[in-house]
Short mmCIF file of C-alpha atoms in Angstrom, two decimals:
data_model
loop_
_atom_site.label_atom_id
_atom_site.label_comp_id
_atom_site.label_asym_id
_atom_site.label_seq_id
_atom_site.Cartn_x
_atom_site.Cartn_y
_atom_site.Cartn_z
CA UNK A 180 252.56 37.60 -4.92
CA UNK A 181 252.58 40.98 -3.59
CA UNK A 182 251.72 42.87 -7.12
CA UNK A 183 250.47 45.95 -6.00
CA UNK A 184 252.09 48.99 -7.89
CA UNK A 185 252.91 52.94 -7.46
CA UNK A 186 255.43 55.30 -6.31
CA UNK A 187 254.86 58.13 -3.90
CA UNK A 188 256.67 60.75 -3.53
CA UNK A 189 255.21 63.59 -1.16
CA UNK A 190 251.87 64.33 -2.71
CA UNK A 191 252.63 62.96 -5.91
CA UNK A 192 251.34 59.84 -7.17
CA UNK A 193 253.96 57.89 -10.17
CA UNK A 194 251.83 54.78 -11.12
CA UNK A 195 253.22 52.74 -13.46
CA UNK A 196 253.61 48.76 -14.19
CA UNK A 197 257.45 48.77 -14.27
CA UNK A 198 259.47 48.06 -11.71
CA UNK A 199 262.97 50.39 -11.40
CA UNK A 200 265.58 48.21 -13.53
CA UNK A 201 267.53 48.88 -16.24
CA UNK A 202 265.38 46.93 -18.86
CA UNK A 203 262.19 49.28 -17.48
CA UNK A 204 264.74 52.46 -17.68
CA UNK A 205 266.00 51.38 -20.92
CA UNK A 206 269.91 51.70 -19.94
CA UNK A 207 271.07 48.93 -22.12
CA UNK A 208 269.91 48.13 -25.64
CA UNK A 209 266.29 47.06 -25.07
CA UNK A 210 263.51 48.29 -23.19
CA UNK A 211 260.03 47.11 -21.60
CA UNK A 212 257.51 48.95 -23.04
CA UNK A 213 255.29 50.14 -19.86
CA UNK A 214 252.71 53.22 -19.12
CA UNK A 215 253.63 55.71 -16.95
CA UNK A 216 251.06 58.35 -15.16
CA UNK A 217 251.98 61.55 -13.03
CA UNK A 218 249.06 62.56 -10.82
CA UNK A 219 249.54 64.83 -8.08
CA UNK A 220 246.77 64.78 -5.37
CA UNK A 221 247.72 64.93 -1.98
CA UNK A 222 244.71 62.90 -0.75
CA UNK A 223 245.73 59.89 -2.95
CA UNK A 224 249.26 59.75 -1.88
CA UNK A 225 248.11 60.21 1.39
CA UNK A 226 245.75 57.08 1.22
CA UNK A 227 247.67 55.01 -0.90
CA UNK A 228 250.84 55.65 1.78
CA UNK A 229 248.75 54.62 4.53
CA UNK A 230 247.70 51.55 3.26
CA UNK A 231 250.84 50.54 2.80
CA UNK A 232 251.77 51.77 6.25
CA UNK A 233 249.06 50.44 7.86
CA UNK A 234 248.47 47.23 6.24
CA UNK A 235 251.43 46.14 5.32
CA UNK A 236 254.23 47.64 6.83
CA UNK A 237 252.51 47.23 10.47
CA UNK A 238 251.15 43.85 10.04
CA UNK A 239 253.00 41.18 11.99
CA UNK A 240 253.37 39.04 9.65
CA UNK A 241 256.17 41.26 7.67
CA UNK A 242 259.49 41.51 8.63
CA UNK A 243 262.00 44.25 8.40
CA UNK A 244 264.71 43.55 6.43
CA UNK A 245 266.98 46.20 7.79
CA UNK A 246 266.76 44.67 11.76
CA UNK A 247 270.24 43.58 12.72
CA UNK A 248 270.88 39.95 12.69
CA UNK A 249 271.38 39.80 16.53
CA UNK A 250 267.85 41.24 16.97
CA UNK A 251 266.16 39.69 14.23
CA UNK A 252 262.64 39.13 15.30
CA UNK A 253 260.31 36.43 12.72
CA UNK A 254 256.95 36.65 12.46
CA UNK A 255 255.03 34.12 13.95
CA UNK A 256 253.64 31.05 11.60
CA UNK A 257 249.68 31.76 12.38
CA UNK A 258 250.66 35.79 11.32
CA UNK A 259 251.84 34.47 7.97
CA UNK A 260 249.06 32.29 7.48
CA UNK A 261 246.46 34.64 8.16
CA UNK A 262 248.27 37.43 6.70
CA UNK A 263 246.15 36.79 3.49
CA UNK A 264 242.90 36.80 5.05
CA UNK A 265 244.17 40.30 6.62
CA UNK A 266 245.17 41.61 3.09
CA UNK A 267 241.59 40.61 1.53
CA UNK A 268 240.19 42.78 3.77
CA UNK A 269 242.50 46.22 2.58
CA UNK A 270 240.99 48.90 0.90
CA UNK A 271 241.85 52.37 0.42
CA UNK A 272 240.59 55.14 2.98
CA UNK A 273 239.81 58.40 1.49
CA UNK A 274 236.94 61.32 1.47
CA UNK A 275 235.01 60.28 -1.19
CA UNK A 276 232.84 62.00 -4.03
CA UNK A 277 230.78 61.51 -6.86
CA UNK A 278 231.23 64.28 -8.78
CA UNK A 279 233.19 65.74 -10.83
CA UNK A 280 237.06 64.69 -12.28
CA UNK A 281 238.10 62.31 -10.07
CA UNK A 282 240.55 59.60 -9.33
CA UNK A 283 239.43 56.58 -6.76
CA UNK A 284 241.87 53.49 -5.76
CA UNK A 285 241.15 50.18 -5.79
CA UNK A 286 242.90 47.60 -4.47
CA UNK A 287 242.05 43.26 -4.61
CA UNK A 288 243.38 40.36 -3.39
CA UNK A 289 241.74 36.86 -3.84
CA UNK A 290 238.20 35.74 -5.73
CA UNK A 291 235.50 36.86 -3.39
CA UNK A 292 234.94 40.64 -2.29
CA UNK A 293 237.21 42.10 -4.64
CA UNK A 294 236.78 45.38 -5.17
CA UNK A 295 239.69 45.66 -8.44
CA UNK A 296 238.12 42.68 -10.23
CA UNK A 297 234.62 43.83 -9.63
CA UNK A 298 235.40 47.62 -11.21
CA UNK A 299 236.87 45.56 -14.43
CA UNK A 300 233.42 43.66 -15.37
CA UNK A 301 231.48 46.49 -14.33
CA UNK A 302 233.26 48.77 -16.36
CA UNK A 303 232.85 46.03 -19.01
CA UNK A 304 229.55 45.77 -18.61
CA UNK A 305 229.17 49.59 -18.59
CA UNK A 306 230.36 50.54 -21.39
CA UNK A 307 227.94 51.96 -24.21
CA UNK A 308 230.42 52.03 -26.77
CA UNK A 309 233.68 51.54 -26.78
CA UNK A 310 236.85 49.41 -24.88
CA UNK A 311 240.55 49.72 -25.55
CA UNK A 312 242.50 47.38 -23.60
CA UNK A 313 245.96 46.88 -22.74
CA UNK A 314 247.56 43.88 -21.61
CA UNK A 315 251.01 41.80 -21.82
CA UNK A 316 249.30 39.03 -23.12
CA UNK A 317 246.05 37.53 -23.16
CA UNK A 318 244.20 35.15 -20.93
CA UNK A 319 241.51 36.81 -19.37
CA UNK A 320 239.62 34.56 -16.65
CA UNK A 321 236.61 33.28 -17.42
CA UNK A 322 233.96 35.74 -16.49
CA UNK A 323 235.79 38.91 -17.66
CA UNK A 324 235.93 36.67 -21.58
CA UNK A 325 232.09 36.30 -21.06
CA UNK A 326 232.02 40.15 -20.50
CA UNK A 327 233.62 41.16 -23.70
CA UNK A 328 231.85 38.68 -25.80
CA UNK A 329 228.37 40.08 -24.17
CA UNK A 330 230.24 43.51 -25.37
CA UNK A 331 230.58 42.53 -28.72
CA UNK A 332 227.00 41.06 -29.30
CA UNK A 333 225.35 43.88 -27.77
CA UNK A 334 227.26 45.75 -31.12
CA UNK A 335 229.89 47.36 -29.42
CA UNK A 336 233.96 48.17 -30.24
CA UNK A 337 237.00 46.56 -28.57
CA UNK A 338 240.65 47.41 -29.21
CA UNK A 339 242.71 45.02 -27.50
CA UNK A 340 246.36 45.66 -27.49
CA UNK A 341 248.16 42.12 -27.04
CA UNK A 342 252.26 41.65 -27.05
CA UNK A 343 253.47 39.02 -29.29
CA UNK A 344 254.22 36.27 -28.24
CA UNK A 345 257.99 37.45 -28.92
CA UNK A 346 257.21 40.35 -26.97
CA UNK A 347 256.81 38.33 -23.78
CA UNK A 348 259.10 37.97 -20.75
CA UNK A 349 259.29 34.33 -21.09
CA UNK A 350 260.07 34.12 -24.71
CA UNK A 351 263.21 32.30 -25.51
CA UNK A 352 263.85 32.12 -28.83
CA UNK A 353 264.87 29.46 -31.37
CA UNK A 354 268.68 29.79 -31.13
CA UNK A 355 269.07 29.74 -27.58
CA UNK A 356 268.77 26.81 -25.27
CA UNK A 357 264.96 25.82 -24.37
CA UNK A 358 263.84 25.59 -20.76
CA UNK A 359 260.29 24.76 -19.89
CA UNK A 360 259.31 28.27 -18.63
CA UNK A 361 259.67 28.95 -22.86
CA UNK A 362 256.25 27.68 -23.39
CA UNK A 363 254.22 29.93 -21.70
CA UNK A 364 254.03 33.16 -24.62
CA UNK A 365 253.01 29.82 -26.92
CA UNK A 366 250.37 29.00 -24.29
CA UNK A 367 248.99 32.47 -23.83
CA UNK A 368 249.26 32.72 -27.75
CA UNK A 369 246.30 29.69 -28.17
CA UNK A 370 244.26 31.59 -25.63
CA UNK A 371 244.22 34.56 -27.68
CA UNK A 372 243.50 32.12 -30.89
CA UNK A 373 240.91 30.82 -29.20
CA UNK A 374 239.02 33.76 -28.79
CA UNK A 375 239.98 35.83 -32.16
CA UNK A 376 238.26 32.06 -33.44
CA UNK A 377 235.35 32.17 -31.67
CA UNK A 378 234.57 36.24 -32.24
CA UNK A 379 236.21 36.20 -36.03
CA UNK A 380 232.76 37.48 -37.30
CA UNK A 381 233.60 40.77 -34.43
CA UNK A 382 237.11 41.12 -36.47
CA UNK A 383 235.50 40.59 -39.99
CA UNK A 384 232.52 43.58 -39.43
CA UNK A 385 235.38 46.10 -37.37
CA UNK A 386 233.59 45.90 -33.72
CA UNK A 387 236.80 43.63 -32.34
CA UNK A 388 240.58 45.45 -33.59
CA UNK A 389 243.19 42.81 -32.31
CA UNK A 390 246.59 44.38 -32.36
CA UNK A 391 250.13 42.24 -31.57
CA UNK A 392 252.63 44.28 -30.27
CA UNK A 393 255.95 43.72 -31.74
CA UNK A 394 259.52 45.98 -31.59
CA UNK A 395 262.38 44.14 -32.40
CA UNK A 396 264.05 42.66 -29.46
CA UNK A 397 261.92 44.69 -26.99
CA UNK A 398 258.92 43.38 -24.63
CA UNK A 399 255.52 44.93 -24.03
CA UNK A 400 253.95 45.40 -20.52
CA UNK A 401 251.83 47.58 -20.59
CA UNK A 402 247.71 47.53 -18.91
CA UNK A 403 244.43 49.08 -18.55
CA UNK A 404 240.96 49.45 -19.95
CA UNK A 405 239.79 52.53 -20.86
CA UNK A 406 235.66 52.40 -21.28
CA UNK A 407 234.21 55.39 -24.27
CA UNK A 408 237.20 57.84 -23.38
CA UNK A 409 235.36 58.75 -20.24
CA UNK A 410 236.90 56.33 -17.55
CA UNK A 411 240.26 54.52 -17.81
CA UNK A 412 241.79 51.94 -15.30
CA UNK A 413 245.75 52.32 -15.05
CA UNK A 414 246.44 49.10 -12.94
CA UNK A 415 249.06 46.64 -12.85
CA UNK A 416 246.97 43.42 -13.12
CA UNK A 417 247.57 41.20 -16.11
CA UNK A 418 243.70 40.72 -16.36
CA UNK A 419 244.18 37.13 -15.86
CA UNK A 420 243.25 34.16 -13.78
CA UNK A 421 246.29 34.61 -11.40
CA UNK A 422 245.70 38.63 -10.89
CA UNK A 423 242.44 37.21 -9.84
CA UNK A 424 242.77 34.94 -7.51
CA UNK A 425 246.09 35.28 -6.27
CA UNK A 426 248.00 38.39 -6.19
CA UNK A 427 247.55 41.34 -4.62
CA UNK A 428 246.56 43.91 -6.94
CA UNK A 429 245.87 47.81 -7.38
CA UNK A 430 244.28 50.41 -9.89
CA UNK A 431 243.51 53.47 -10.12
CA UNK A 432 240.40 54.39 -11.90
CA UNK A 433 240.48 58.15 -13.50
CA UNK A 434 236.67 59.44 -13.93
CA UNK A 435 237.19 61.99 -16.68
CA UNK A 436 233.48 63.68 -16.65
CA UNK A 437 234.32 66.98 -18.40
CA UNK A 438 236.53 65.12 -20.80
CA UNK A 439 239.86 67.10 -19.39
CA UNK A 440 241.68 63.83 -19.88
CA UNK A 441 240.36 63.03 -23.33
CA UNK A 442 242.62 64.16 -25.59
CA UNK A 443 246.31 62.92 -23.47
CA UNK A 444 244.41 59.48 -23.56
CA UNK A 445 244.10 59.57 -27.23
CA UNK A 446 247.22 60.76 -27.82
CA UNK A 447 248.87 57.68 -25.60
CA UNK A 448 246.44 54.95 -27.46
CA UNK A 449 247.95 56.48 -30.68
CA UNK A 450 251.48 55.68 -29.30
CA UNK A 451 250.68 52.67 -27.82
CA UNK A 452 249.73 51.36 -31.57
CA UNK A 453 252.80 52.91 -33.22
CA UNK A 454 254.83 49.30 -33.36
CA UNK A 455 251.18 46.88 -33.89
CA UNK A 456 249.77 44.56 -36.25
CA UNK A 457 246.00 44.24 -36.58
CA UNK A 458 245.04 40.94 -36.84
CA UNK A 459 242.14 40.14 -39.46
CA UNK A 460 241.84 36.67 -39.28
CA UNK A 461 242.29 34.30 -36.40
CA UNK A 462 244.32 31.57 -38.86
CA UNK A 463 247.18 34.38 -38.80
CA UNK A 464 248.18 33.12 -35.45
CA UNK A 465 250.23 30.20 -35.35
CA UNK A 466 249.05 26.64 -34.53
CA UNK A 467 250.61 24.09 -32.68
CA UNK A 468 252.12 22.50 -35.73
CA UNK A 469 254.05 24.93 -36.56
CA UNK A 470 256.10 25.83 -33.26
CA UNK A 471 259.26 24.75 -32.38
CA UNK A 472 259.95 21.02 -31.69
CA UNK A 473 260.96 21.67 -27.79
CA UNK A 474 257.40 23.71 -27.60
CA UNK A 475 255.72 21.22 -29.61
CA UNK A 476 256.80 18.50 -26.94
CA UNK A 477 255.82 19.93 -23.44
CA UNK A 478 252.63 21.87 -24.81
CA UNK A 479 251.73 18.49 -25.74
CA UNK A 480 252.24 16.81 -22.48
CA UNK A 481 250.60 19.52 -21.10
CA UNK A 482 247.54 18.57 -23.09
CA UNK A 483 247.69 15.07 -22.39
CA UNK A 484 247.47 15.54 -18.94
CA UNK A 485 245.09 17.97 -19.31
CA UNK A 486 247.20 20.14 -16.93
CA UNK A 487 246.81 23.62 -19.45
CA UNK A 488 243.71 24.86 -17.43
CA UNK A 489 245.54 24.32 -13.91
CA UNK A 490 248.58 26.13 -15.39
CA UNK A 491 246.64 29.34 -16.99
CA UNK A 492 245.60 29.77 -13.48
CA UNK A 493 248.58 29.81 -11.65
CA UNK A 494 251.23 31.60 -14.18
#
C-alpha cells in the first residue's frame, strides 16, 4: 500500500496522518482525531517533492490517470513487478548536517534496509529516559515489543497512547449488523492485553502509563514517538507488522537540540491525553468471554486455525 504521507505546498511542509475527507476535516458530526505539523523549510519540500517526482511519478510502472482513454498507455507487467524492488531502494536527497535544530526524512518500504523502521528501534534503544508514543492501536512487530520491554527493564518511562478499541476504524458496534472486518479492534485489543500482562509490574511501579483513547463516537489516529523531549518522529506508520513489511512508509524525525520545540510538544502530549483512561491493571481490558457473540465466533476460528499471527501481519 502506498502509505507514505505529507502535503507540500511551495516551501512548506503540512505532515499529517489524515487524509483530506470530511471525517479528517470534521464537516459532519464526528471527527478522526489526527496530528497535524506546519514546518516550513524549503530544502525539505524540495526533497520530499522530488522523491515523489522522481520515484514515483517517473517510474514506469505508474500510470497517469488523467491520459485520455484513446492514448492510454499501461505499464508493462515486469515494471509493476519490480516496481517494489525500485521503491525499497528510495530515500530522501538532501544536504545534510549534524548539528543543530534539524529536521531529516525518512522513508521505508519492506523488512530489510529500512531506513524508517531502523530510526524507530534506535530511537528506542536510545532513549535514556523517557518514550511517549502514539498509535491507533497496538500491535507493534516483534522486535520493536522486545525494544520497549528492554526500555522498561533498563528502568525507564513509557507513555503509550492507544485508541480504544471503539475508537478504531473497524469498530462496528453491537446494534449494527456484524461483518468480519468487525473483529479486528477486538484482535488488536488482546495484543495490547498481552503486553499490559506481561509488563503489569511496569504499570504497578509508574515506568509504563497505558492510556485508551476514547471520545464518544469519534476515532483516534494519531502516531509518533517522541524519545526524552529531545527528538520526536511525526510519521504515518501504525508501528505494526504491516507498516513493516509492507507499505510504503515516511517520517520525519525533528532533532530539537536547544529544546526550541520542547514546550509546543508538551503542550500537544497534554492535548493528546485530554479524552484518556490510564489503565492500571491489565484485567481492565476485556477478555474473550466477554465480547460479543459474532466476535466471540470468528476470533475463535481464527484461533483454531491458528491463523491470528498470519492476520496481525497483514492488516
Amino acid at each position: 500500500v502506498l502509505h507514505l504521507k505529507g502535503f507540500i505546498i511551495d516551501d512548506t511542509v503540512i505532515y499529517s496522518g489524515a487524509s483530506i475527507n470530511n471525517i479528517y476535516l470534521q464537516q459532519q458530526e464526528k471527527y478522526r482525531f489526527d496530528r497535524y505539523h506546519v514546518i516550513d523549510c524549503p530544502e525539505l519540500a524540495r526533497s520530499m517533492r522530488d522523491m515523489i517526482k522522481q520515484e514515483i511519478v517517473s517510474d514506469p510502472a505508474v500510470s497517469v490517470l488523467s491520459q485520455a482513454a484513446y492514448n492510454e498507455d499501461n505499464p508493462e507487467k515486469n515494471d509493476v513487478k519490480s516496481f517494489k524492488h525500485r521503491l525499497s531502494q528510495a530515500r530522501y536527497q538532501y544536504t545534510s548536517t549534524t548539528v543543530g535544530n534539524r529536521v531529516t526524512p525518512l522513508i521505508g518500504l519492506g523488512r530489510k534496509n529500512n531506513e524508517l523502521n531502523d530510526t524507530i528501534v534506535k530511537l528506542v534503544d536510545s532513549s535514556t529516559k523517557e518514550l511517549f508514543i502514539c498509535t491507533p492501536y497496538f500491535n507493534p512487530p516483534t522486535v520493536l515489543t522486545r525494544a520497549l520491554a528492554r526500555h522498561l527493564r533498563e528502568g525507564k518511562k513509557i507513555d503509550i497512547v492507544v485508541g480504544d478499541k471503539t475508537a478504531n476504524d473497524f469498530y462496528i458496534p453491537p446494534d449494527q449488523d456484524f461483518s468480519t472486518i468487525g473483529a479486528l479492534p477486538y484482535m488488536y485489543e488482546q495484543s495490547l492485553r498481552k503486553f499490559a500482562k506481561n509488563q503489569q509490574w511496569a504499570i504497578e511501579n509508574g515506568q509504563l502509563n497505558i492510556h485508551l483513547w476514547k471520545d464518544g463516537i469519534n476515532s483516534f489516529h494519531l502516531k509518533g514517538i517522541s524519545a526524552d523531549n529531545r527528538k520526536h518522529l511525526i510519521t504515518g506508520s501504525n508501528l505494526n507488522p504491516r507498516a513493516w513489511a509492507l507499505d510504503l512508509e515516511n517520517g520525519l524525525l525533528l532533532h530539537d537540540e536547544s529544546g526550541c520545540w520542547k514546550e509546543s510538544f508538551i503542550q500537544e502530549q497534554h492535548y493528546i491525553l485530554l479524552h484518556t483512561e490510564r489503565l492500571f491493571h491489565y484485567s481492565q481490558i476485556d477478555t474473550l468471554q466477554k465480547y460479543p457473540k459474532p466476535v466471540k465466533k470468528i476470533m475463535n476460528r481464527i484461533r483454531r486455525l491458528k491463523a491470528d499471527f498470519l492476520l496481525r501481519r497483514i492488516l
